[in-house]
Amino acid sequence: MPIYNAPTKDIQFVLHDLLKVSEQDIAGFEDLDRDFTGAVVEEAGKVASEVLHPLNVVGDKEGCEMENGVVRTPTGFKEAFQQMKDGGWTAMDCDPEYGGQGLPYVMHTAAQEPFVSANMAFNMYQGLTHGAYSTIYAHGSDAQKQKYLPKMVSCEWTGTMNLTEPHCGTDLGLMRTKAVSNGDGSYKISGQKIFISAGEHDMADNIIHLVLAKIQGGPEGIKGVSLFIVPKFMVNDDSSLGARNGVACGKIEEKMGIHGNATCVMNYDEATGYLIGEEHKGMRAMFTMMNEARLGVGLQGYAQAESAYQNAVAYANNRLQGRDVTGAKNPDGPADPLIVHPDIRRNLMDQKSFVEGARAFTFWGAYLIDRAHKNHDADADGLISLMTPVIKAFLTDKGFEYATAAQQVYGGHGYIEEWGMSQYVRDARIAMIYEGANGVQALDLVGRKLALDGGKHVMAFFEMIKTFIKENEGNEALKKDFLDPLKAASKDLQAAGMYFMQNATKPNNALSGSYDFMHMMGHVCLGLMWARMAKAAMEALDAGASDTEFLETKIATGRYYMARQLPATAMHLARINTGGDTVMALEAANF
């Protein structure tokens, strides 16, 4: 069976040495000292390794089963879910008014990573509930909040997000699910939704579905979409459960991965629903859930790569194959371990430098969300809006790539199910698709986010990099290996943006280069994270920190990323500069 140990030391490094959470002027951050965050992260890691990880392969092999409309989760899931509820893990950053602990979102993120690495399919049940909670919390009425949120915070009731229909995914303006007013403030919801994660299961007393539908007589297209609360069981005024609503699971999808999560076809047959927010403004409310979910999906990407990497390192140290070209390292054995070979080292360094950079990038994104929400900081809100498609798409593209790279370390054994590596690859694959396929994220970045508020936020990002370089250019230890590569990569990214501006009259030039731009920006973001982490590690060493091996390893890993990964920005820029003509050259019939 595969192994997993939560990288608690690195999580603590990101929280305190990089983000310096206890020093931030954000409500609740003053309580985040090393002892407190250490206790939370260590306990989360323990739950992940002892409770959730052993069920990962169980969920993969058993999957979910449906019989007579009842969906049963894999063996042990129900008991583990109860442990999560009892431990308060479902309520960390939720409002204390509804039973939450009121911790910052960055702490929720820090605890979620081990859970996702240990068992991604399982963690989706509470992850989707958290997103549904956030949507009702931001857009629901006071009565709706009081009625639904306390039991969603505790995960006595879980939540879902219902967007996709058989004939439309990204283009939600084509949806057919309809809402007809009952004249009493409620609506009859009718239609079919597909790919609904955690749509039906046996681990909660009720499921609160958030459903996009069109109110009859409303505007055409996306402007006519509204958002509704549709409970599986009707909820009485005292929060007790009433009759079964007109919503049912039609079937469970057979999937490539995340078998432990029930991905359902949901049928709504004049189910009673309640409008959230204003009529025809459903997408505004749903994006609250989707933006949070996209950061969580980016986390899924690197968290699966983290698990795969840990196993690849263990295998590379134990598997004897060939001899070191510079001389035997295991002279008493028949061969040396795989890890002596340069190409295996390259593979593992690719994985390690990505995962640690991605962790820093994601936690920084969570910090920006806290600053935006708790301090009502418009600049932070704009910056995280810019970064969200990059976090989601770049980290899931690369997470899948490096889960596959970890599988490669095993050779033929990586392709054999008994070693468990294929599950990481299969589970990671979905993260590139759901919550907005990665090509759509790239289009969103280039088509919408770069121009947001007149380009203010992307310019602030470039200025952030420029300022960091200028403030540290006298640091010779940092300059050559970190600042100079970051400066070059940032110039590549700015040149790509300038190309888009100069070719604004030819939109296909920008759209054809959007995917490359998204990857460029991802590399620059990780380059900035690595430069900051290297500075933090150097400062800790200068201050006499005891864990010199960890800090020196951090710096060496960062040097690898800057030297071997960050130069990819030049390749992406070269592609962008070719424009859209070669991409659009063929007629549809010639493919």
Coordinates of C-alpha atoms in Angstrom, one line a residue:
M1 CA 0.0 0.0 0.0
P2 CA 1.3 3.5 -0.7
I3 CA 2.5 5.7 2.1
Y4 CA 1.6 9.3 3.1
N5 CA 3.1 11.6 5.8
A6 CA 1.8 15.1 6.1
P7 CA 4.6 17.7 5.2
T8 CA 4.0 19.5 8.5
K9 CA 7.4 21.1 8.7
D10 CA 7.1 22.6 5.2
I11 CA 3.5 23.8 5.9
Q12 CA 4.8 25.6 9.0
F13 CA 7.7 27.1 7.0
V14 CA 5.2 28.6 4.5
L15 CA 2.9 29.9 7.2
H16 CA 5.5 31.5 9.4
D17 CA 8.8 32.0 7.5
L18 CA 7.2 33.0 4.2
L19 CA 3.8 34.5 5.0
K20 CA 4.6 35.5 8.6
V21 CA 1.0 35.0 9.5
S22 CA 1.2 36.0 13.1
E23 CA 2.6 39.4 12.1
Q24 CA -0.2 40.3 9.7
D25 CA -2.7 43.0 10.4
I26 CA -5.7 40.8 9.6
A27 CA -8.4 39.9 12.1
G28 CA -7.7 36.5 13.7
F29 CA -4.1 36.3 12.5
E30 CA -2.8 37.5 15.8
D31 CA -3.6 34.2 17.3
L32 CA -1.7 32.2 14.7
D33 CA 1.6 31.7 16.6
R34 CA 3.8 28.7 15.8
D35 CA 2.6 26.6 18.7
F36 CA -1.0 27.0 17.7
T37 CA -0.7 26.4 14.0
G38 CA 1.8 23.6 14.7
A39 CA -0.8 21.8 16.9
V40 CA -3.5 22.2 14.2
V41 CA -1.3 21.0 11.4
E42 CA 0.1 18.1 13.3
E43 CA -3.3 16.9 14.3
A44 CA -4.6 17.3 10.7
G45 CA -1.6 15.3 9.5
K46 CA -2.4 12.6 12.0
V47 CA -6.0 12.3 11.0
A48 CA -4.9 12.3 7.3
S49 CA -2.4 9.5 7.7
E50 CA -4.2 7.3 10.3
V51 CA -7.9 7.7 9.3
L52 CA -8.2 8.9 5.7
H53 CA -5.2 7.5 3.9
P54 CA -6.0 3.8 4.7
L55 CA -9.4 4.4 3.1
N56 CA -8.0 5.9 -0.1
V57 CA -7.4 2.5 -1.8
V58 CA -10.7 1.2 -0.3
G59 CA -12.6 4.0 -2.0
D60 CA -10.8 3.4 -5.3
K61 CA -11.5 -0.3 -5.4
E62 CA -15.0 -0.4 -4.0
G63 CA -16.4 2.9 -5.3
C64 CA -19.9 4.0 -4.5
E65 CA -22.9 1.7 -5.1
M66 CA -26.6 2.7 -5.8
E67 CA -29.5 0.4 -5.1
N68 CA -33.1 1.5 -5.2
G69 CA -32.1 5.1 -5.3
V70 CA -29.9 4.8 -2.3
V71 CA -26.2 5.5 -2.7
R72 CA -23.8 3.8 -0.4
T73 CA -20.2 5.1 0.1
P74 CA -17.2 2.7 0.5
T75 CA -16.5 0.7 3.6
G76 CA -15.2 3.0 6.4
F77 CA -16.2 6.3 4.8
K78 CA -19.2 6.9 7.1
E79 CA -17.2 6.3 10.3
A80 CA -14.4 8.5 9.0
F81 CA -16.8 11.3 8.1
Q82 CA -18.2 11.1 11.7
Q83 CA -14.6 11.5 13.0
M84 CA -14.1 14.6 10.8
K85 CA -17.3 16.1 12.2
D86 CA -16.5 15.3 15.8
G87 CA -13.0 16.8 15.4
G88 CA -14.5 20.1 14.1
W89 CA -12.5 19.8 10.9
T90 CA -15.5 20.8 8.8
A91 CA -16.0 24.1 10.6
M92 CA -12.6 25.6 11.0
D93 CA -13.1 29.0 9.2
C94 CA -16.9 29.1 9.4
D95 CA -18.7 31.9 11.3
P96 CA -19.0 31.1 15.1
E97 CA -22.6 32.4 14.8
Y98 CA -23.4 29.2 13.0
G99 CA -21.1 26.9 14.9
G100 CA -17.8 27.5 13.2
Q101 CA -14.5 28.2 14.8
G102 CA -13.8 31.5 13.0
L103 CA -10.3 30.7 12.0
P104 CA -8.7 32.4 9.0
Y105 CA -9.2 30.7 5.6
V106 CA -5.4 30.2 5.3
M107 CA -5.7 27.8 8.3
H108 CA -8.6 25.9 6.6
T109 CA -6.3 25.6 3.6
A110 CA -3.3 24.3 5.7
A111 CA -5.5 21.6 7.2
Q112 CA -7.2 20.7 4.0
E113 CA -3.9 19.8 2.2
P114 CA -3.2 16.7 4.2
F115 CA -6.8 15.6 3.9
V116 CA -6.7 15.9 0.1
S117 CA -3.3 14.2 -0.2
A118 CA -4.5 11.3 1.9
N119 CA -7.9 10.8 0.3
M120 CA -9.1 13.3 -2.4
A121 CA -12.4 11.6 -3.1
F122 CA -13.4 11.5 0.5
N123 CA -12.5 15.1 1.2
M124 CA -14.7 16.3 -1.6
Y125 CA -17.8 15.6 0.5
Q126 CA -16.9 18.2 3.1
G127 CA -15.1 20.4 0.5
L128 CA -18.3 20.9 -1.6
T129 CA -20.3 21.5 1.6
H130 CA -17.9 24.3 2.5
G131 CA -18.4 25.9 -0.8
A132 CA -22.2 25.7 -0.5
Y133 CA -21.9 27.2 3.0
S134 CA -19.9 30.1 1.7
T135 CA -22.4 30.8 -1.1
I136 CA -25.4 30.9 1.3
Y137 CA -23.4 32.8 3.8
A138 CA -22.5 35.5 1.2
H139 CA -25.8 35.7 -0.7
G140 CA -28.6 34.1 1.4
S141 CA -31.1 35.9 3.5
D142 CA -30.8 35.9 7.3
A143 CA -33.6 33.3 7.5
Q144 CA -31.8 31.0 5.0
K145 CA -28.6 31.3 6.9
Q146 CA -30.3 30.4 10.2
K147 CA -32.2 27.6 8.6
Y148 CA -29.4 25.8 6.7
L149 CA -25.9 26.9 7.9
P150 CA -25.6 25.5 11.4
K151 CA -26.1 21.9 10.2
M152 CA -23.9 22.5 7.1
V153 CA -21.1 23.8 9.2
S154 CA -21.2 20.6 11.3
C155 CA -21.7 18.6 8.1
E156 CA -24.8 16.9 9.6
W157 CA -26.1 18.2 6.2
T158 CA -23.8 18.3 3.2
G159 CA -24.0 20.5 0.1
T160 CA -23.5 20.4 -3.6
M161 CA -23.2 22.6 -6.7
N162 CA -25.5 21.9 -9.7
L163 CA -24.4 23.6 -12.9
T164 CA -23.8 21.1 -15.7
E165 CA -26.5 19.6 -17.9
P166 CA -26.2 16.9 -20.5
H167 CA -26.1 19.4 -23.4
C168 CA -24.2 22.2 -21.7
G169 CA -21.2 22.5 -19.5
T170 CA -19.2 25.8 -19.8
D171 CA -21.9 27.6 -21.8
L172 CA -24.5 27.7 -19.0
G173 CA -26.7 30.1 -21.0
L174 CA -27.9 27.0 -22.8
M175 CA -29.3 25.3 -19.6
R176 CA -32.9 24.0 -19.7
T177 CA -33.6 23.5 -16.0
K178 CA -36.5 25.7 -15.2
A179 CA -38.0 27.3 -12.2
V180 CA -41.7 28.1 -11.9
S181 CA -43.0 30.4 -9.1
N182 CA -45.4 28.8 -6.6
G183 CA -46.6 32.3 -5.6
D184 CA -45.5 31.8 -2.0
G185 CA -41.8 32.7 -2.4
S186 CA -40.8 29.1 -3.4
Y187 CA -40.3 27.7 -6.9
K188 CA -40.9 24.3 -8.7
I189 CA -37.5 23.2 -10.1
S190 CA -37.5 20.8 -13.0
G191 CA -34.6 19.5 -15.0
Q192 CA -31.6 17.2 -15.0
K193 CA -28.0 18.0 -13.8
I194 CA -25.0 15.8 -14.4
F195 CA -21.5 15.3 -12.9
I196 CA -22.8 16.3 -9.5
S197 CA -20.1 15.4 -7.0
A198 CA -21.5 14.1 -3.7
G199 CA -25.0 14.4 -5.2
E200 CA -26.3 11.5 -3.1
H201 CA -24.8 9.5 -0.3
D202 CA -25.4 7.9 3.1
M203 CA -23.1 10.0 5.3
A204 CA -25.4 13.0 6.1
D205 CA -29.1 13.4 7.2
N206 CA -29.8 15.9 4.4
I207 CA -28.2 17.3 1.3
I208 CA -28.6 20.9 0.4
H209 CA -28.3 21.3 -3.4
L210 CA -27.5 24.6 -4.9
V211 CA -29.1 24.6 -8.3
L212 CA -28.9 26.9 -11.3
A213 CA -32.1 27.3 -13.2
K214 CA -34.0 29.7 -15.4
I215 CA -37.2 31.4 -14.1
Q216 CA -39.9 31.3 -16.7
G217 CA -40.3 34.6 -18.5
G218 CA -36.7 35.7 -17.6
P219 CA -34.0 37.0 -20.1
E220 CA -32.5 34.6 -22.6
G221 CA -29.0 33.1 -22.1
I222 CA -26.8 33.5 -19.1
K223 CA -28.6 36.7 -18.0
G224 CA -31.7 34.6 -17.2
V225 CA -30.0 32.2 -14.7
S226 CA -30.9 32.2 -11.0
L227 CA -29.7 30.2 -8.1
F228 CA -31.8 28.1 -5.8
I229 CA -31.5 26.1 -2.5
V230 CA -33.1 22.7 -3.1
P231 CA -32.9 20.4 -0.1
K232 CA -33.1 16.7 -0.4
F233 CA -35.5 16.7 2.5
M234 CA -37.7 19.7 3.2
V235 CA -36.6 21.6 6.3
N236 CA -39.2 22.8 8.9
D237 CA -38.9 26.1 10.7
D238 CA -37.3 24.4 13.7
S239 CA -34.7 22.8 11.4
S240 CA -36.3 19.4 11.8
L241 CA -36.6 17.4 8.5
G242 CA -39.9 17.0 6.7
A243 CA -41.0 15.2 3.6
R244 CA -38.7 14.1 0.8
N245 CA -38.3 16.7 -1.9
G246 CA -38.7 16.0 -5.6
V247 CA -35.0 15.4 -6.3
A248 CA -33.4 12.0 -6.8
C249 CA -30.2 10.4 -8.1
G250 CA -30.7 8.9 -11.5
K251 CA -27.4 7.0 -11.6
I252 CA -23.8 7.2 -10.5
E253 CA -21.3 8.0 -13.2
E254 CA -18.5 5.5 -13.9
K255 CA -15.3 7.5 -13.8
M256 CA -11.6 7.2 -14.5
G257 CA -10.8 8.2 -10.8
I258 CA -12.1 9.6 -7.6
H259 CA -14.2 6.4 -7.3
G260 CA -14.9 7.0 -3.6
N261 CA -16.9 10.1 -4.4
A262 CA -20.5 9.7 -5.7
T263 CA -20.7 11.6 -9.0
C264 CA -24.4 11.6 -9.7
V265 CA -26.9 12.4 -12.4
M266 CA -29.6 14.4 -10.4
N267 CA -33.2 14.6 -11.6
Y268 CA -35.4 17.5 -10.4
D269 CA -39.1 16.8 -10.8
E270 CA -40.9 19.9 -9.6
A271 CA -38.7 20.0 -6.5
T272 CA -39.3 22.8 -4.2
G273 CA -36.5 25.4 -4.3
Y274 CA -35.8 28.8 -2.7
L275 CA -34.2 31.7 -4.5
I276 CA -30.8 32.8 -3.3
G277 CA -30.3 36.5 -3.9
E278 CA -31.9 38.3 -6.8
E279 CA -33.7 36.8 -9.7
H280 CA -31.5 36.3 -12.8
K281 CA -28.4 37.0 -10.8
G282 CA -27.5 33.4 -10.1
M283 CA -24.1 33.4 -11.7
R284 CA -22.9 36.2 -9.4
A285 CA -23.8 34.1 -6.4
M286 CA -22.5 30.8 -7.8
F287 CA -19.1 32.4 -8.5
T288 CA -18.6 32.7 -4.8
M289 CA -18.7 29.0 -4.6
M290 CA -16.7 28.5 -7.8
N291 CA -13.9 30.8 -7.0
E292 CA -13.4 29.2 -3.6
A293 CA -13.7 25.8 -5.3
R294 CA -11.0 26.7 -7.9
L295 CA -8.4 27.4 -5.2
G296 CA -9.4 24.1 -3.6
V297 CA -9.0 22.3 -7.0
G298 CA -5.6 23.9 -7.5
L299 CA -4.7 22.5 -4.1
Q300 CA -5.9 19.1 -5.2
G301 CA -3.5 19.2 -8.1
Y302 CA -0.4 19.7 -6.1
A303 CA -1.7 17.6 -3.1
Q304 CA -1.9 14.5 -5.3
A305 CA 1.5 15.2 -6.7
E306 CA 2.8 15.4 -3.1
S307 CA 1.5 12.0 -2.3
A308 CA 2.8 10.5 -5.5
Y309 CA 6.2 12.2 -4.9
Q310 CA 6.5 10.7 -1.4
N311 CA 6.0 7.3 -2.8
A312 CA 8.4 7.8 -5.7
V313 CA 11.2 8.9 -3.3
A314 CA 10.7 5.8 -1.1
Y315 CA 10.8 3.6 -4.1
A316 CA 13.8 5.3 -5.6
N317 CA 15.7 4.8 -2.3
N318 CA 14.8 1.1 -2.0
R319 CA 14.8 -0.2 -5.5
L320 CA 18.2 -1.5 -6.6
Q321 CA 18.9 -1.0 -10.3
G322 CA 22.2 -0.5 -12.1
R323 CA 25.4 1.2 -10.8
D324 CA 26.3 4.9 -10.2
V325 CA 28.4 5.9 -13.1
T326 CA 30.8 7.7 -10.7
G327 CA 31.3 4.5 -8.6
A328 CA 29.2 2.0 -6.6
K329 CA 27.2 3.5 -3.8
N330 CA 26.1 0.1 -2.5
P331 CA 29.2 -2.0 -3.0
D332 CA 28.0 -4.8 -0.8
G333 CA 24.7 -5.2 -2.8
P334 CA 24.1 -6.4 -6.4
A335 CA 23.2 -2.9 -7.5
D336 CA 22.8 0.7 -6.4
P337 CA 19.4 2.3 -5.5
L338 CA 17.6 4.1 -8.3
I339 CA 18.1 7.5 -6.6
V340 CA 21.8 7.6 -7.5
H341 CA 21.0 8.0 -11.2
P342 CA 20.9 11.6 -12.6
D343 CA 17.7 11.2 -14.6
I344 CA 15.9 9.9 -11.5
R345 CA 17.2 12.8 -9.5
R346 CA 16.0 15.2 -12.3
N347 CA 12.5 13.6 -12.2
L348 CA 12.3 13.8 -8.4
M349 CA 13.7 17.4 -8.3
D350 CA 11.0 18.4 -10.9
Q351 CA 8.4 17.0 -8.5
K352 CA 9.8 18.4 -5.3
S353 CA 10.4 21.9 -6.6
F354 CA 6.9 22.1 -8.1
V355 CA 5.1 20.8 -5.0
E356 CA 6.8 23.1 -2.6
G357 CA 6.4 26.1 -4.9
A358 CA 2.8 25.3 -5.5
R359 CA 2.1 25.0 -1.7
A360 CA 3.5 28.5 -1.2
F361 CA 1.5 29.9 -4.1
T362 CA -1.8 28.4 -2.9
F363 CA -1.3 29.5 0.7
W364 CA -0.5 33.0 -0.5
G365 CA -3.8 32.9 -2.4
A366 CA -5.6 31.8 0.7
Y367 CA -3.9 34.7 2.6
L368 CA -5.1 37.1 -0.1
I369 CA -8.7 35.8 0.4
D370 CA -8.4 36.5 4.1
R371 CA -7.1 40.0 3.5
A372 CA -9.8 40.7 1.0
H373 CA -12.7 39.4 3.2
K374 CA -11.6 40.3 6.7
N375 CA -10.0 43.7 5.8
H376 CA -12.3 44.5 2.9
D377 CA -9.1 45.1 0.9
A378 CA -10.1 45.7 -2.7
D379 CA -6.5 45.4 -4.0
A380 CA -6.2 41.9 -2.4
D381 CA -9.6 41.0 -3.9
G382 CA -8.5 42.1 -7.3
L383 CA -5.1 40.3 -7.0
I384 CA -6.7 36.9 -6.0
S385 CA -9.3 37.3 -8.8
L386 CA -6.3 37.6 -11.2
M387 CA -4.5 34.6 -9.6
T388 CA -7.5 32.2 -9.3
P389 CA -7.4 30.9 -12.8
V390 CA -3.6 30.4 -12.6
I391 CA -3.9 28.6 -9.3
K392 CA -6.6 26.3 -10.6
A393 CA -5.2 25.6 -14.1
F394 CA -1.4 25.7 -13.8
L395 CA -1.3 23.7 -10.5
T396 CA -3.6 21.0 -11.8
D397 CA -1.9 20.7 -15.2
K398 CA 1.5 20.3 -13.4
G399 CA 0.0 18.3 -10.6
F400 CA -1.1 15.6 -13.1
E401 CA 2.2 15.8 -15.0
Y402 CA 4.2 15.2 -11.8
A403 CA 1.9 12.5 -10.5
T404 CA 2.6 10.8 -13.8
A405 CA 6.3 11.5 -13.4
A406 CA 6.2 9.8 -10.0
Q407 CA 4.6 6.8 -11.5
Q408 CA 7.4 6.7 -14.1
V409 CA 10.0 6.3 -11.3
Y410 CA 8.5 2.8 -10.7
G411 CA 8.9 1.7 -14.2
G412 CA 6.6 -1.2 -15.0
H413 CA 5.5 -1.5 -11.3
G414 CA 4.0 2.0 -11.6
Y415 CA 1.5 0.6 -14.1
I416 CA 0.5 -2.3 -11.8
E417 CA -2.4 -1.6 -9.5
E418 CA -0.9 -3.3 -6.4
W419 CA 1.6 -0.4 -6.1
G420 CA -1.1 2.2 -6.0
M421 CA 0.5 4.8 -8.2
S422 CA -2.1 4.7 -10.9
Q423 CA -4.7 6.0 -8.5
Y424 CA -2.8 9.3 -8.0
V425 CA -2.7 9.7 -11.8
R426 CA -6.3 8.9 -12.3
D427 CA -7.5 11.0 -9.3
A428 CA -5.4 14.0 -10.3
R429 CA -6.8 13.9 -13.9
I430 CA -10.2 15.3 -13.0
A431 CA -8.8 18.4 -11.4
M432 CA -7.8 19.7 -14.9
I433 CA -11.4 19.4 -16.0
Y434 CA -13.9 20.3 -13.3
E435 CA -14.7 23.7 -11.9
G436 CA -13.9 25.1 -15.3
A437 CA -11.7 23.2 -17.7
N438 CA -8.2 24.5 -17.8
G439 CA -8.5 25.9 -21.3
V440 CA -11.4 28.0 -20.1
Q441 CA -9.3 29.2 -17.2
A442 CA -6.7 30.4 -19.6
L443 CA -9.3 32.3 -21.6
D444 CA -10.7 33.8 -18.5
L445 CA -7.2 35.0 -17.5
V446 CA -6.4 36.6 -20.8
G447 CA -9.9 37.6 -21.9
R448 CA -11.1 39.0 -18.6
K449 CA -8.7 39.1 -15.7
L450 CA -5.8 40.9 -17.3
A451 CA -8.1 43.8 -18.2
L452 CA -9.9 43.8 -14.8
D453 CA -10.2 47.3 -13.4
G454 CA -8.2 48.7 -16.3
G455 CA -5.3 46.3 -15.9
K456 CA -4.7 47.6 -12.4
H457 CA -4.1 44.2 -10.8
V458 CA -1.7 42.7 -13.3
M459 CA 0.3 45.9 -13.2
A460 CA 0.4 45.7 -9.4
F461 CA 1.6 42.1 -9.7
F462 CA 4.5 43.2 -12.0
E463 CA 5.3 46.1 -9.6
M464 CA 5.3 43.6 -6.7
I465 CA 8.0 41.6 -8.5
K466 CA 10.0 44.7 -9.4
T467 CA 9.9 46.0 -5.9
F468 CA 11.0 42.6 -4.4
I469 CA 14.0 42.5 -6.8
K470 CA 15.0 46.1 -6.2
E471 CA 14.8 45.7 -2.4
N472 CA 17.0 42.6 -2.5
E473 CA 19.4 43.4 -5.3
G474 CA 22.2 44.0 -2.8
N475 CA 21.9 40.4 -1.6
E476 CA 24.5 38.6 -3.6
A477 CA 23.5 35.2 -2.3
L478 CA 20.0 35.8 -3.7
K479 CA 20.8 37.8 -6.8
K480 CA 22.3 35.3 -9.3
D481 CA 20.3 32.2 -8.5
F482 CA 17.0 33.8 -7.7
L483 CA 16.5 37.5 -8.6
D484 CA 18.1 37.4 -12.1
P485 CA 16.0 34.4 -13.3
L486 CA 12.9 36.0 -11.8
K487 CA 13.6 39.3 -13.5
A488 CA 14.1 37.5 -16.9
A489 CA 10.9 35.5 -16.5
S490 CA 8.9 38.5 -15.5
K491 CA 10.1 40.4 -18.6
D492 CA 9.0 37.4 -20.8
L493 CA 5.5 37.6 -19.2
Q494 CA 5.3 41.4 -19.7
A495 CA 6.4 40.9 -23.3
A496 CA 3.6 38.4 -23.9
G497 CA 1.1 40.9 -22.4
M498 CA 2.4 43.6 -24.7
Y499 CA 2.0 41.3 -27.7
F500 CA -1.7 40.8 -26.8
M501 CA -2.2 44.6 -26.5
Q502 CA -0.5 45.3 -29.8
N503 CA -2.7 42.6 -31.5
A504 CA -5.9 43.6 -29.9
T505 CA -7.6 43.9 -33.3
K506 CA -6.9 40.2 -33.9
P507 CA -8.5 38.4 -31.0
N508 CA -7.4 34.9 -32.2
N509 CA -3.8 35.9 -31.6
A510 CA -4.5 36.4 -27.9
L511 CA -6.8 33.4 -27.6
S512 CA -4.4 31.1 -29.3
G513 CA -1.7 32.2 -26.9
S514 CA -3.8 32.1 -23.7
Y515 CA -2.8 28.7 -22.6
D516 CA 0.9 29.5 -23.0
F517 CA 0.3 32.8 -21.1
M518 CA -1.4 31.0 -18.2
H519 CA 1.6 28.6 -17.9
M520 CA 4.0 31.5 -18.2
M521 CA 2.2 33.3 -15.4
G522 CA 2.2 30.1 -13.3
H523 CA 5.9 29.8 -13.6
V524 CA 6.5 33.4 -12.7
C525 CA 4.3 33.1 -9.7
L526 CA 6.2 30.0 -8.5
G527 CA 9.5 31.8 -9.3
L528 CA 8.4 34.7 -7.0
M529 CA 7.4 32.2 -4.3
W530 CA 10.8 30.5 -4.6
A531 CA 12.7 33.7 -4.4
R532 CA 10.8 34.7 -1.3
M533 CA 11.2 31.3 0.3
A534 CA 15.0 31.4 -0.4
K535 CA 15.3 34.8 1.2
A536 CA 13.3 33.5 4.2
A537 CA 15.5 30.4 4.5
M538 CA 18.7 32.5 4.3
E539 CA 17.5 34.9 7.0
A540 CA 16.6 31.9 9.2
L541 CA 20.1 30.5 8.7
D542 CA 21.7 33.9 9.5
A543 CA 19.6 34.1 12.6
G544 CA 21.0 30.8 13.8
A545 CA 18.1 28.5 13.2
S546 CA 18.7 24.9 14.4
D547 CA 17.2 23.1 11.4
T548 CA 20.0 23.9 9.0
E549 CA 19.5 20.8 6.8
F550 CA 15.8 21.7 6.1
L551 CA 16.7 25.3 5.3
E552 CA 19.7 24.4 3.1
T553 CA 17.5 21.8 1.3
K554 CA 14.9 24.5 0.7
I555 CA 17.4 26.8 -0.9
A556 CA 18.9 24.1 -3.1
T557 CA 15.4 23.0 -4.3
G558 CA 14.6 26.6 -5.1
R559 CA 17.8 27.0 -7.1
Y560 CA 16.7 23.9 -9.1
Y561 CA 13.4 25.5 -10.0
M562 CA 14.9 28.8 -11.0
A563 CA 17.5 27.1 -13.2
R564 CA 15.6 24.2 -14.7
Q565 CA 11.9 25.1 -14.7
L566 CA 11.5 28.9 -14.8
P567 CA 13.3 29.2 -18.2
A568 CA 10.1 27.6 -19.7
T569 CA 8.7 31.2 -19.9
A570 CA 11.0 31.8 -22.9
M571 CA 9.5 28.9 -24.8
H572 CA 5.9 30.0 -24.0
L573 CA 6.7 33.5 -25.2
A574 CA 8.1 32.2 -28.5
R575 CA 4.9 30.3 -29.0
I576 CA 2.7 33.3 -28.2
N577 CA 4.7 35.5 -30.7
T578 CA 3.8 33.2 -33.6
G579 CA 0.2 34.5 -33.3
G580 CA -2.9 32.6 -34.2
D581 CA -2.5 31.9 -37.9
T582 CA -0.9 28.5 -37.6
V583 CA -3.4 27.5 -34.9
M584 CA -6.4 28.5 -37.1
A585 CA -4.9 27.5 -40.5
L586 CA -7.0 24.3 -41.1
E587 CA -10.7 24.2 -42.0
A588 CA -12.8 22.2 -39.6
A589 CA -13.2 19.5 -42.3
N590 CA -9.4 19.0 -42.4
F591 CA -8.9 17.8 -38.9

